[in-house]
XYZ file of C-alpha atoms in Angstrom:
717
model
C -39.411 -8.779 1.983
C -38.859 -12.544 1.687
C -36.502 -15.098 3.341
C -36.650 -17.505 0.426
C -33.345 -18.683 -0.987
C -34.793 -19.774 -4.312
C -37.441 -18.748 -6.626
C -38.452 -20.411 -9.931
C -41.322 -20.534 -12.472
C -42.140 -24.194 -11.651
C -42.063 -26.341 -8.579
C -39.463 -28.975 -9.025
C -37.425 -27.001 -11.623
C -33.871 -26.111 -10.966
C -34.337 -22.825 -9.226
C -32.050 -19.761 -9.718
C -30.137 -18.697 -6.562
C -30.457 -15.387 -5.071
C -27.312 -13.455 -4.806
C -26.328 -10.435 -2.634
C -24.032 -7.777 -3.943
C -20.967 -9.136 -2.219
C -21.812 -12.541 -3.693
C -22.122 -10.924 -7.207
C -18.574 -9.474 -6.704
C -17.228 -12.720 -5.725
C -18.997 -14.535 -8.663
C -17.485 -11.749 -11.114
C -14.155 -11.777 -9.304
C -14.239 -8.019 -8.773
C -14.190 -5.663 -5.808
C -17.525 -5.027 -4.067
C -17.661 -1.183 -5.174
C -17.536 -2.411 -8.764
C -20.908 -3.897 -8.476
C -22.325 -0.630 -7.141
C -20.764 1.070 -10.118
C -22.371 -1.382 -12.510
C -25.845 -0.785 -11.025
C -25.391 2.878 -11.364
C -23.897 3.078 -14.743
C -25.678 0.325 -16.738
C -29.531 0.717 -17.066
C -29.824 -2.983 -18.081
C -28.306 -4.226 -14.873
C -30.778 -6.752 -13.442
C -33.259 -5.349 -10.859
C -33.397 -6.826 -7.303
C -35.919 -9.537 -6.849
C -36.001 -9.805 -2.890
C -34.609 -8.405 0.219
C -33.240 -10.490 3.016
C -31.663 -9.398 6.252
C -31.468 -5.766 4.993
C -29.628 -6.769 1.751
C -31.123 -6.637 -1.670
C -31.028 -9.966 -3.545
C -30.676 -10.596 -7.264
C -31.551 -13.567 -9.480
C -28.512 -15.475 -10.065
C -29.358 -16.622 -13.655
C -30.098 -13.020 -14.668
C -26.794 -11.861 -13.200
C -24.899 -14.529 -14.918
C -26.525 -13.908 -18.222
C -25.813 -10.204 -17.913
C -22.128 -10.800 -17.144
C -21.821 -13.183 -20.131
C -23.589 -10.723 -22.448
C -21.585 -7.724 -21.400
C -18.198 -9.413 -20.874
C -17.590 -7.568 -17.754
C -15.905 -9.008 -14.615
C -12.864 -11.269 -14.465
C -14.469 -14.659 -14.290
C -14.107 -17.184 -17.062
C -17.515 -17.855 -18.660
C -17.312 -21.677 -17.846
C -16.207 -20.913 -14.364
C -19.072 -18.460 -14.077
C -21.714 -21.156 -14.823
C -19.990 -23.597 -12.564
C -19.922 -21.039 -9.667
C -23.674 -20.389 -10.193
C -24.436 -24.003 -9.890
C -22.398 -24.135 -6.636
C -24.508 -21.325 -5.167
C -27.593 -23.345 -6.042
C -26.176 -26.466 -4.443
C -25.216 -24.587 -1.422
C -28.715 -23.159 -1.031
C -30.150 -26.629 -1.523
C -27.806 -28.048 1.143
C -28.817 -25.222 3.510
C -32.489 -26.115 3.244
C -31.994 -29.880 3.536
C -28.740 -31.489 4.538
C -25.153 -31.059 3.087
C -24.120 -34.720 3.166
C -27.399 -35.873 1.705
C -26.958 -33.307 -1.027
C -23.546 -34.571 -1.874
C -24.810 -38.130 -1.786
C -27.753 -37.394 -4.125
C -25.916 -35.549 -6.584
C -23.113 -38.108 -6.660
C -25.632 -40.851 -7.185
C -27.230 -38.879 -9.960
C -23.779 -38.391 -11.760
C -23.149 -42.177 -11.409
C -26.404 -42.920 -12.936
C -25.699 -40.583 -15.831
C -22.230 -42.098 -16.281
C -23.544 -45.777 -16.156
C -26.685 -45.271 -18.269
C -25.034 -42.932 -20.720
C -28.267 -40.920 -21.068
C -29.425 -37.514 -19.984
C -30.993 -37.537 -16.499
C -34.063 -35.446 -17.464
C -34.689 -37.067 -20.770
C -35.062 -35.016 -24.064
C -38.447 -33.324 -23.331
C -37.827 -31.473 -20.150
C -40.148 -33.449 -18.079
C -38.728 -31.934 -14.943
C -40.551 -28.641 -15.557
C -44.065 -30.084 -15.817
C -44.168 -33.303 -13.814
C -41.393 -33.579 -11.090
C -42.981 -36.664 -9.566
C -43.025 -38.367 -12.862
C -39.383 -37.482 -13.500
C -38.280 -38.855 -10.166
C -40.217 -42.101 -10.735
C -38.290 -42.312 -14.074
C -35.073 -41.753 -12.261
C -35.842 -44.484 -9.700
C -36.720 -47.068 -12.454
C -33.548 -46.363 -14.234
C -31.631 -46.657 -10.949
C -33.152 -50.086 -10.094
C -32.304 -51.278 -13.534
C -28.658 -49.981 -13.674
C -27.680 -50.769 -10.062
C -29.935 -53.687 -8.875
C -27.256 -54.852 -6.336
C -26.984 -51.351 -4.854
C -23.211 -51.048 -5.409
C -23.037 -47.391 -6.380
C -26.239 -45.314 -6.184
C -29.647 -47.045 -5.490
C -29.940 -46.365 -1.737
C -28.947 -42.735 -2.001
C -31.745 -42.138 -4.501
C -34.168 -44.234 -2.543
C -33.406 -41.988 0.500
C -34.403 -38.878 -1.614
C -37.714 -37.973 -3.184
C -39.295 -35.552 -5.682
C -37.829 -32.593 -3.536
C -34.544 -33.575 -5.008
C -35.777 -33.016 -8.543
C -33.994 -29.628 -8.630
C -30.756 -31.537 -8.272
C -31.381 -33.366 -11.638
C -30.985 -30.186 -13.508
C -27.985 -28.991 -11.412
C -26.226 -32.325 -12.095
C -26.702 -31.845 -15.760
C -25.402 -28.226 -15.517
C -22.452 -29.564 -13.589
C -21.588 -32.137 -16.274
C -21.824 -29.516 -18.924
C -19.643 -27.075 -17.078
C -16.993 -29.727 -16.152
C -17.141 -31.571 -19.509
C -18.145 -34.920 -18.022
C -19.374 -36.684 -14.967
C -15.849 -37.380 -13.556
C -15.005 -33.701 -13.571
C -18.476 -32.790 -12.168
C -18.050 -35.255 -9.281
C -14.360 -34.055 -8.511
C -15.532 -30.419 -8.602
C -18.468 -31.362 -6.254
C -16.075 -32.853 -3.670
C -13.523 -30.019 -4.048
C -16.500 -27.719 -2.990
C -17.458 -29.759 0.094
C -16.170 -27.195 2.425
C -18.259 -24.398 0.776
C -21.287 -26.840 1.014
C -20.736 -27.158 4.763
C -20.122 -30.960 4.376
C -17.356 -30.799 7.117
C -17.520 -34.583 7.737
C -16.154 -35.001 4.206
C -13.610 -32.179 4.572
C -12.135 -32.837 8.043
C -9.526 -35.304 6.801
C -8.604 -33.526 3.557
C -4.926 -33.010 2.923
C -3.339 -29.897 1.698
C -2.694 -29.965 -2.119
C 1.050 -29.733 -1.423
C 1.067 -32.836 0.634
C -1.021 -34.700 -1.989
C 1.410 -33.673 -4.471
C 4.198 -35.109 -2.412
C 2.396 -38.482 -1.902
C 1.935 -38.748 -5.688
C 5.646 -38.096 -6.263
C 6.735 -40.677 -3.685
C 4.431 -43.428 -4.916
C 6.173 -43.080 -8.305
C 3.244 -44.593 -10.335
C 4.224 -43.575 -13.897
C 7.313 -45.847 -14.281
C 5.251 -48.808 -13.397
C 2.509 -47.953 -15.811
C 5.193 -47.168 -18.484
C 6.416 -50.802 -18.366
C 3.020 -51.948 -19.546
C 2.135 -53.774 -16.353
C -1.250 -53.633 -14.627
C -0.893 -51.759 -11.278
C -2.950 -52.338 -8.162
C -3.468 -49.382 -5.786
C -4.808 -49.725 -2.363
C -5.920 -47.538 0.664
C -7.284 -49.292 3.814
C -8.307 -45.889 5.270
C -9.660 -44.208 2.347
C -12.019 -41.611 3.803
C -13.247 -39.584 0.882
C -10.754 -41.113 -1.512
C -8.606 -38.122 -2.187
C -5.258 -39.939 -2.138
C -6.452 -42.788 -4.509
C -7.988 -40.201 -6.910
C -4.882 -38.077 -6.884
C -2.837 -41.209 -7.967
C -5.266 -42.344 -10.594
C -4.963 -38.811 -12.224
C -1.322 -39.880 -12.972
C -2.480 -42.587 -15.253
C -3.352 -41.758 -18.900
C -5.215 -45.035 -19.151
C -7.105 -45.632 -15.749
C -8.276 -48.941 -17.188
C -4.771 -50.328 -16.397
C -5.307 -49.760 -12.701
C -7.015 -51.948 -10.086
C -8.171 -50.050 -7.049
C -8.779 -51.562 -3.633
C -10.109 -49.414 -0.766
C -11.784 -49.658 2.578
C -13.178 -47.353 5.235
C -14.950 -47.876 8.587
C -17.700 -45.391 7.561
C -20.012 -46.983 5.113
C -21.150 -43.666 3.770
C -17.534 -42.652 2.906
C -17.015 -46.084 1.486
C -19.775 -45.622 -0.986
C -18.553 -42.129 -1.957
C -15.131 -43.715 -2.692
C -16.785 -46.449 -4.799
C -18.596 -43.810 -6.915
C -15.427 -41.630 -7.182
C -13.286 -44.512 -8.326
C -15.982 -45.471 -10.862
C -16.274 -42.013 -12.284
C -12.408 -41.687 -12.248
C -12.386 -44.350 -14.984
C -11.619 -47.518 -13.112
C -13.606 -50.425 -14.582
C -16.315 -51.635 -12.102
C -14.900 -55.055 -12.165
C -11.365 -53.778 -11.272
C -12.410 -51.901 -8.109
C -13.486 -52.963 -4.661
C -14.375 -50.878 -1.732
C -15.133 -52.526 1.582
C -16.824 -51.184 4.745
C -14.196 -51.719 7.516
C -10.506 -51.770 7.433
C -9.819 -55.078 5.493
C -9.114 -54.955 1.738
C -10.461 -57.553 -0.691
C -7.164 -59.008 -1.681
C -8.623 -61.858 -3.558
C -9.117 -59.397 -6.501
C -5.373 -58.522 -6.640
C -2.293 -58.025 -4.481
C -1.598 -54.394 -3.863
C 1.648 -53.038 -5.404
C 1.371 -49.488 -3.991
C -0.522 -48.660 -0.785
C -0.909 -45.033 0.240
C -2.964 -44.284 3.175
C -3.557 -41.937 6.062
C -4.047 -43.368 9.501
C -7.310 -42.457 11.216
C -7.108 -39.210 13.147
C -7.623 -39.370 16.828
C -7.470 -36.508 19.277
C -4.298 -36.141 21.361
C -5.987 -37.390 24.612
C -7.389 -40.506 22.759
C -4.408 -41.234 20.610
C -2.579 -44.553 21.084
C 0.962 -44.858 19.883
C 0.680 -48.583 20.139
C -2.349 -48.614 17.985
C -0.845 -46.537 15.361
C 2.271 -48.778 15.042
C 0.002 -51.848 14.957
C -1.812 -50.196 11.950
C 1.535 -49.615 10.229
C 2.513 -53.289 10.839
C -0.816 -54.482 9.325
C -0.148 -52.434 6.287
C 3.276 -53.807 5.999
C 1.801 -57.175 5.876
C 0.040 -56.365 2.713
C 3.172 -55.808 0.743
C 4.612 -58.336 -1.575
C 8.203 -58.298 -3.009
C 9.042 -54.913 -4.554
C 5.904 -53.329 -3.512
C 5.820 -49.952 -1.587
C 3.509 -48.442 1.166
C 3.337 -44.779 2.073
C 1.756 -44.266 5.484
C 0.882 -40.898 6.855
C 0.375 -40.780 10.571
C 1.019 -39.029 13.863
C 4.503 -37.901 14.508
C 4.308 -38.875 18.149
C 4.107 -42.568 17.070
C 6.195 -42.515 13.947
C 8.978 -40.080 14.795
C 9.039 -38.922 18.430
C 10.950 -40.569 21.307
C 8.892 -43.386 22.890
C 8.443 -43.813 26.631
C 6.625 -47.158 26.751
C 8.406 -50.444 26.483
C 5.713 -52.219 24.368
C 5.541 -49.345 21.803
C 9.370 -49.205 21.621
C 9.562 -53.054 21.083
C 7.005 -52.909 18.204
C 8.769 -49.830 16.436
C 12.204 -51.643 16.779
C 10.661 -54.726 15.436
C 9.417 -52.978 12.360
C 12.776 -51.387 11.722
C 14.579 -54.779 12.043
C 12.332 -56.298 9.416
C 14.219 -54.407 6.820
C 10.957 -52.784 5.498
C 11.314 -49.173 6.501
C 12.892 -47.251 3.641
C 12.404 -43.652 4.835
C 10.911 -41.677 7.840
C 9.848 -38.095 7.064
C 8.904 -35.505 9.589
C 6.376 -33.220 7.941
C 5.475 -29.568 8.737
C 2.280 -29.022 10.701
C -0.549 -27.492 8.723
C -0.561 -29.871 5.969
C -3.891 -31.177 7.233
C -5.918 -27.814 6.959
C -8.572 -28.849 9.343
C -6.223 -30.022 12.035
C -3.566 -27.225 12.170
C -1.944 -28.447 15.466
C -1.632 -31.990 14.264
C 2.023 -32.971 13.603
C 2.079 -35.553 10.705
C 4.851 -37.817 9.611
C 5.440 -40.445 6.767
C 6.773 -43.883 6.878
C 7.716 -45.348 3.516
C 7.865 -49.199 3.489
C 9.350 -51.256 0.649
C 9.436 -55.018 0.710
C 12.753 -56.516 -0.308
C 14.481 -53.237 -1.084
C 17.835 -53.138 -3.124
C 20.705 -54.835 -1.308
C 22.592 -51.460 -0.964
C 19.692 -50.226 1.312
C 19.531 -53.220 3.648
C 20.400 -52.311 7.124
C 19.853 -48.559 6.521
C 16.999 -46.044 6.680
C 16.653 -42.626 5.383
C 15.726 -40.133 8.042
C 14.352 -36.774 6.977
C 13.098 -33.791 9.057
C 11.336 -31.079 6.997
C 9.039 -29.964 9.815
C 10.466 -26.462 9.639
C 10.184 -26.126 5.953
C 7.209 -24.856 3.868
C 6.158 -27.758 1.566
C 6.722 -25.918 -1.584
C 6.980 -27.356 -5.116
C 10.772 -27.167 -5.002
C 10.984 -28.903 -1.561
C 8.555 -31.554 -2.665
C 10.481 -32.304 -5.930
C 13.882 -32.492 -4.163
C 12.703 -34.611 -1.265
C 10.980 -37.050 -3.682
C 14.140 -37.263 -5.700
C 16.046 -38.103 -2.574
C 13.729 -40.995 -1.660
C 13.352 -42.337 -5.159
C 17.119 -42.329 -5.620
C 17.488 -44.041 -2.180
C 14.931 -46.541 -3.290
C 16.778 -47.388 -6.491
C 20.399 -47.208 -5.344
C 20.586 -47.511 -1.601
C 23.714 -46.503 0.236
C 26.558 -45.657 -2.283
C 29.097 -44.172 0.095
C 31.095 -41.140 -1.088
C 30.225 -41.703 -4.745
C 26.490 -41.854 -4.376
C 23.683 -39.249 -4.191
C 23.805 -37.033 -1.086
C 20.311 -36.531 0.116
C 19.506 -32.786 0.282
C 16.811 -33.281 3.039
C 17.839 -36.295 5.035
C 20.608 -38.487 6.500
C 21.061 -42.204 6.148
C 21.195 -44.044 9.502
C 21.955 -47.648 10.403
C 19.076 -49.720 11.632
C 21.405 -51.286 14.228
C 22.204 -47.907 15.841
C 18.492 -46.945 15.843
C 17.730 -50.309 17.497
C 20.280 -49.800 20.144
C 18.709 -46.455 21.007
C 15.476 -48.345 21.764
C 12.667 -45.879 21.411
C 14.809 -42.944 20.595
C 13.597 -40.291 18.046
C 13.771 -41.167 14.329
C 15.207 -37.863 13.439
C 18.294 -37.255 11.332
C 21.512 -37.419 13.279
C 22.727 -34.125 11.728
C 22.146 -31.879 8.712
C 22.222 -33.494 5.318
C 25.571 -34.097 3.736
C 24.632 -31.811 0.784
C 24.247 -29.005 3.410
C 27.390 -29.742 5.163
C 29.270 -29.680 1.723
C 27.377 -26.599 0.550
C 29.346 -23.707 -0.573
C 27.860 -21.432 1.965
C 29.060 -23.811 4.724
C 32.475 -24.380 3.240
C 32.962 -20.617 3.087
C 31.840 -19.891 6.723
C 35.336 -19.741 8.277
C 36.393 -17.181 5.569
C 33.266 -15.222 6.016
C 33.663 -15.123 9.875
C 37.273 -13.977 9.482
C 36.160 -11.364 7.030
C 33.547 -10.006 9.579
C 36.206 -10.074 12.288
C 38.420 -7.989 10.052
C 35.615 -5.573 9.298
C 34.868 -5.205 13.031
C 38.520 -4.333 13.653
C 38.562 -1.758 10.839
C 35.312 -0.023 11.899
C 36.430 -0.124 15.454
C 39.630 1.573 14.461
C 37.659 4.236 12.537
C 35.535 4.852 15.700
C 38.732 5.263 17.809
C 40.307 7.710 15.221
C 37.051 9.647 15.186
C 37.058 9.871 18.812
C 40.642 10.951 18.947
C 40.032 13.634 16.399
C 36.896 14.956 17.864
C 37.181 14.059 21.529
C 34.647 12.417 23.756
C 31.044 12.962 23.135
C 29.840 16.045 25.017
C 26.348 17.545 24.408
C 27.088 20.510 26.596
C 23.417 20.521 27.664
C 22.261 22.366 30.807
C 19.036 23.374 32.427
C 17.239 26.250 30.684
C 16.824 29.336 32.938
C 14.126 31.946 32.278
C 11.030 31.573 30.176
C 10.264 28.387 28.248
C 9.988 28.586 24.511
C 6.488 29.144 23.076
C 4.539 26.292 21.761
C 3.417 25.942 18.187
C 2.048 23.180 15.983
C 3.106 21.652 12.795
C -0.095 22.997 11.214
C 0.953 26.579 12.267
C 4.372 26.025 10.787
C 2.699 24.915 7.492
C 0.511 28.122 7.455
C 3.540 30.154 8.197
C 5.099 28.548 5.092
C 8.080 27.483 7.221
C 7.251 23.908 6.300
C 5.586 22.457 3.100
C 3.499 19.427 3.255
C 3.406 17.267 0.048
C 1.352 14.177 -0.746
C 2.572 10.709 -1.458
C 1.907 9.179 -4.866
C -0.121 6.096 -5.848
C 2.006 3.573 -7.750
C 0.889 0.243 -9.058
C 2.585 -2.490 -7.143
C 3.418 -4.415 -10.357
C 5.705 -1.480 -11.413
C 7.757 -1.870 -8.248
C 10.498 -4.487 -8.027
C 13.959 -5.113 -6.507
C 15.728 -3.347 -9.311
C 15.416 0.175 -10.725
C 16.899 3.543 -10.615
C 14.814 5.113 -7.741
C 14.115 3.811 -4.336
C 10.469 3.675 -3.272
C 9.502 4.738 0.208
C 6.254 3.855 1.992
C 5.046 3.019 5.464
C 7.005 -0.236 5.529
C 10.472 1.477 4.964
C 9.656 4.388 7.282
C 8.623 2.179 10.175
C 11.655 -0.135 9.620
C 9.779 -3.310 8.563
C 11.424 -3.102 5.141
C 14.863 -1.735 4.485
C 15.341 1.388 2.347
C 16.184 0.459 -1.170
C 14.481 -3.034 -1.151
C 11.728 -1.643 -3.311
C 12.730 0.348 -6.502
C 11.140 1.638 -9.719
C 12.749 2.081 -13.188
C 12.987 5.665 -14.413
C 11.565 4.775 -17.794
C 8.524 3.284 -16.151
C 8.357 6.415 -13.936
C 8.435 8.762 -17.019
C 6.011 6.725 -19.097
C 3.242 6.045 -16.435
C 3.918 8.558 -13.644
C 5.017 11.788 -15.172
C 3.292 13.723 -12.505
C 5.321 12.145 -9.790
C 7.868 14.422 -8.147
C 10.947 12.966 -6.557
C 12.112 13.778 -3.096
C 14.640 16.538 -2.572
C 17.747 16.095 -0.224
C 16.766 16.864 3.345
C 13.018 15.980 2.857
C 11.313 14.505 5.901
C 9.202 11.528 4.838
C 6.514 10.357 7.473
C 3.536 8.172 8.072
C 1.107 8.243 11.041
C -0.400 4.705 10.465
C -0.087 2.354 12.261
C 2.109 4.760 14.315
C 4.197 7.763 13.784
C 7.214 7.055 11.625
C 9.843 9.579 10.337
C 12.679 9.361 7.960
C 15.026 12.099 6.844
C 16.057 11.556 3.263
C 19.487 13.120 3.007
C 20.120 11.874 -0.582
C 16.830 12.690 -2.258
C 15.586 11.387 -5.643
C 13.272 8.791 -4.081
C 9.491 8.077 -4.866
C 7.134 8.406 -1.877
C 4.085 6.287 -2.087
C 0.652 6.948 -0.415
C -0.140 6.958 2.483
C 3.378 8.180 3.274
C 3.802 12.033 2.805
C 6.558 14.586 2.772
C 7.474 17.637 4.935
C 9.855 19.998 3.171
C 11.540 22.511 5.512
C 12.024 25.924 3.980
C 15.376 27.307 4.894
C 14.962 30.870 3.428
C 12.420 32.351 5.760
C 12.587 33.731 9.333
C 13.411 31.345 12.218
C 14.258 28.443 9.712
C 14.123 24.808 10.887
C 16.348 21.982 9.873
C 14.958 18.523 8.842
C 16.800 16.800 11.697
C 15.448 19.183 14.250
C 11.859 19.040 12.985
C 11.998 15.117 13.037
C 13.396 15.006 16.524
C 10.625 17.455 17.838
C 7.900 15.426 16.108
C 9.190 12.259 17.573
C 9.123 13.783 21.042
C 5.617 15.224 20.714
C 3.180 13.795 23.288
C 0.475 11.378 22.305
C 1.830 10.412 19.025
C 0.504 6.870 19.322
C -2.955 5.908 18.137
C -5.425 5.138 20.791
C -6.820 1.621 20.641
C -10.352 2.998 20.466
C -9.599 5.612 17.894
C -11.198 5.098 14.467
C -8.599 7.487 12.874
C -5.031 8.236 13.750
C -4.313 11.567 15.102
C -3.627 14.359 12.650
C 0.072 15.301 12.420
C -0.826 18.983 12.049
C -2.025 18.920 15.657
C 1.275 17.786 17.063
C 2.724 20.423 19.381
C 6.376 21.319 19.479
C 8.589 24.205 20.870
C 9.249 27.108 18.643
C 12.985 27.304 19.290
C 15.337 30.225 18.692
C 17.578 30.117 15.612
C 20.623 29.714 17.717
C 18.996 26.693 19.605
C 18.101 25.189 16.318
C 21.607 25.484 14.918
C 23.211 24.047 18.087
C 20.524 21.276 18.194
C 21.142 20.311 14.569
C 24.891 20.086 15.167
C 24.337 17.794 18.137
C 21.935 15.580 16.248
C 24.400 15.324 13.310
C 27.090 14.378 15.848
C 24.990 11.593 17.435
C 24.015 10.247 14.041
C 27.716 10.138 12.887
C 28.851 8.296 16.138
C 25.743 6.061 16.021
C 26.671 5.013 12.485
C 30.157 4.039 13.620
C 28.691 2.005 16.602
C 26.088 0.306 14.268
C 28.805 -0.762 11.886
C 30.668 -2.506 14.625
C 27.352 -4.063 15.849
C 26.647 -5.275 12.305
C 30.007 -6.757 11.854
C 29.884 -8.492 15.230
C 26.270 -9.887 14.634
C 27.551 -11.327 11.349
C 30.396 -13.222 12.979
C 28.055 -14.333 15.702
C 25.360 -15.538 13.416
C 27.780 -17.523 11.246
C 29.522 -19.123 14.259
C 26.185 -20.150 15.829
C 25.075 -21.695 12.530
C 28.260 -23.661 12.058
C 28.296 -24.939 15.696
C 24.635 -25.805 15.481
C 25.036 -28.069 12.422
C 28.401 -29.465 13.607
C 30.525 -27.971 10.772
C 32.540 -25.628 12.903
C 34.571 -25.872 16.122
C 36.385 -23.392 18.302
C 40.279 -23.886 18.517
C 41.478 -22.761 21.987
C 45.150 -22.795 20.564
C 44.210 -20.048 18.088
C 45.369 -16.521 19.113
C 42.406 -14.282 20.499
C 42.730 -11.129 18.692
C 41.375 -8.062 20.417
C 38.511 -6.596 18.451
C 37.759 -3.461 20.337
């Protein structure tokens, strides 16, 4: 047994990682049992080379080569090699330090980019003389970066123990088709490398996508002008890099950045260099001040530094926004991501309210957007918001600001595209009155009214005009009237049924004499009074919302999904599942996990999916049961719920129930049928009343409906 993470033929060579069987499954993108099957079925499957914590370990290179040669697994060959490199990097980071590993590899990639020569030379010196190779690397670094702008200090902080990273860096370049792709892939994997300092301020991809859309970089580049991007709180440079990806020719971009953390500032400097920005067109400062002598920023996109709630200062956040606004020249735009309690919420302090009102009066604030929580994955409780600033906006926007609240929305591609369109049209056209574009996710507010509120929340005064004028909103009164009419109709049906059949009377009384004998469902099955049938395994890809046959599983039986929501086409059923038998009218479909659920299928012709099963009552024997009676007795059986400590649910065959006489069963079935019918009549009234209530609440909540006291109050019941 060994606890070594690597093994290799030569000290200093890029060692092969050791993989456990679950890691092999993840590498090959298959389920864990598949790897066990491969070991058992294929004699050439690599043998284990070590054991660690009771798990056998395999040589990663051998596993990757075996997967490539056999073509097994679901991983793309290029991705397979990249993942193997990542395992090696993670193991190296565990042995040394995650941040130092990221710094060293980033410096090696930058050296490779600037020198345009392989890191290890042409003769594989790293396998025979690691110390000599590292000396060569250092000489090249001192020659390429004598002023220590990009890489020298990171390599000086390492030693020959970092030689394995030389080969890994080359492997990354080969897998990613270049130094830029390799570095982006490295930083995208920072969480897996446990470099939490780099990952803590990462934004969700959906939010990055929104920021890129709002920046609207491509039209500026399309006009042939040189564009200067800036980020005074760059962190790891995610935002700037996402913007640069929009440019077909990064050489036309000047990039300015700053960050108080010197380590992060150097990471950003390398990242911009490898992203294709000319080294004379980029400047990254340590601190918060940009080097404006290089160029005036035209687009500023930044995330204000995160501070915990107990240390967060609203005044400080607004002061940061003011400082960013001062960077803008005419026609330039800034997008600032910050805490909602400073940018959106109502303010209690006088000084904070004065500063926010002053910013609004400067005619700089183009839009204020409340974002959903969770868009900063490492800070799920943090509520972010956006301020979009534009110096000298179009005259039609002067004195107005677009207020948007999507905090209750999921930031999907559709929401992002529509929101960006709202903001960009507002930026281009401003307020156009009835003839202009109606924002789908916001409302235009007068700055003067917001200023009079003095510290009030910067939230839309109501739903967007597009929502108010939407067809569903316009049709609400008619839909409510239709629900009221339906309620009257079903109420009349209930009255007519009651007049015809009289009031509900179960005619139940206390039983005198001996109680019925007890039996179990298992005994009924053995006596062939009930037949138990298995559910079928059906591929989820064959199930949709359309088709000829309803599909019933545990979701439908327990009520979490309505009957008929999942269906399967009869041609698919005949072609792939010719062994599947449909239910018959009266079948009792049940599940015991997570709890007992029962459904009497009166219509039949449905597909029951495992783990749901079917109980079919036989009506041709002695003492026949009915499906309704059997379902009622099973529901009433004691201890049908699963104990929290139980590993398996209780077997339904063990459920005890009374063995009723045929006359009792007949009368019981009639009573159950009567309660079902009356229940359906009542439920129809409840559904119609709920529909009218839901639509009325929605209309009053968004201000599109009112209640007229002069209208006649029709009796509904």
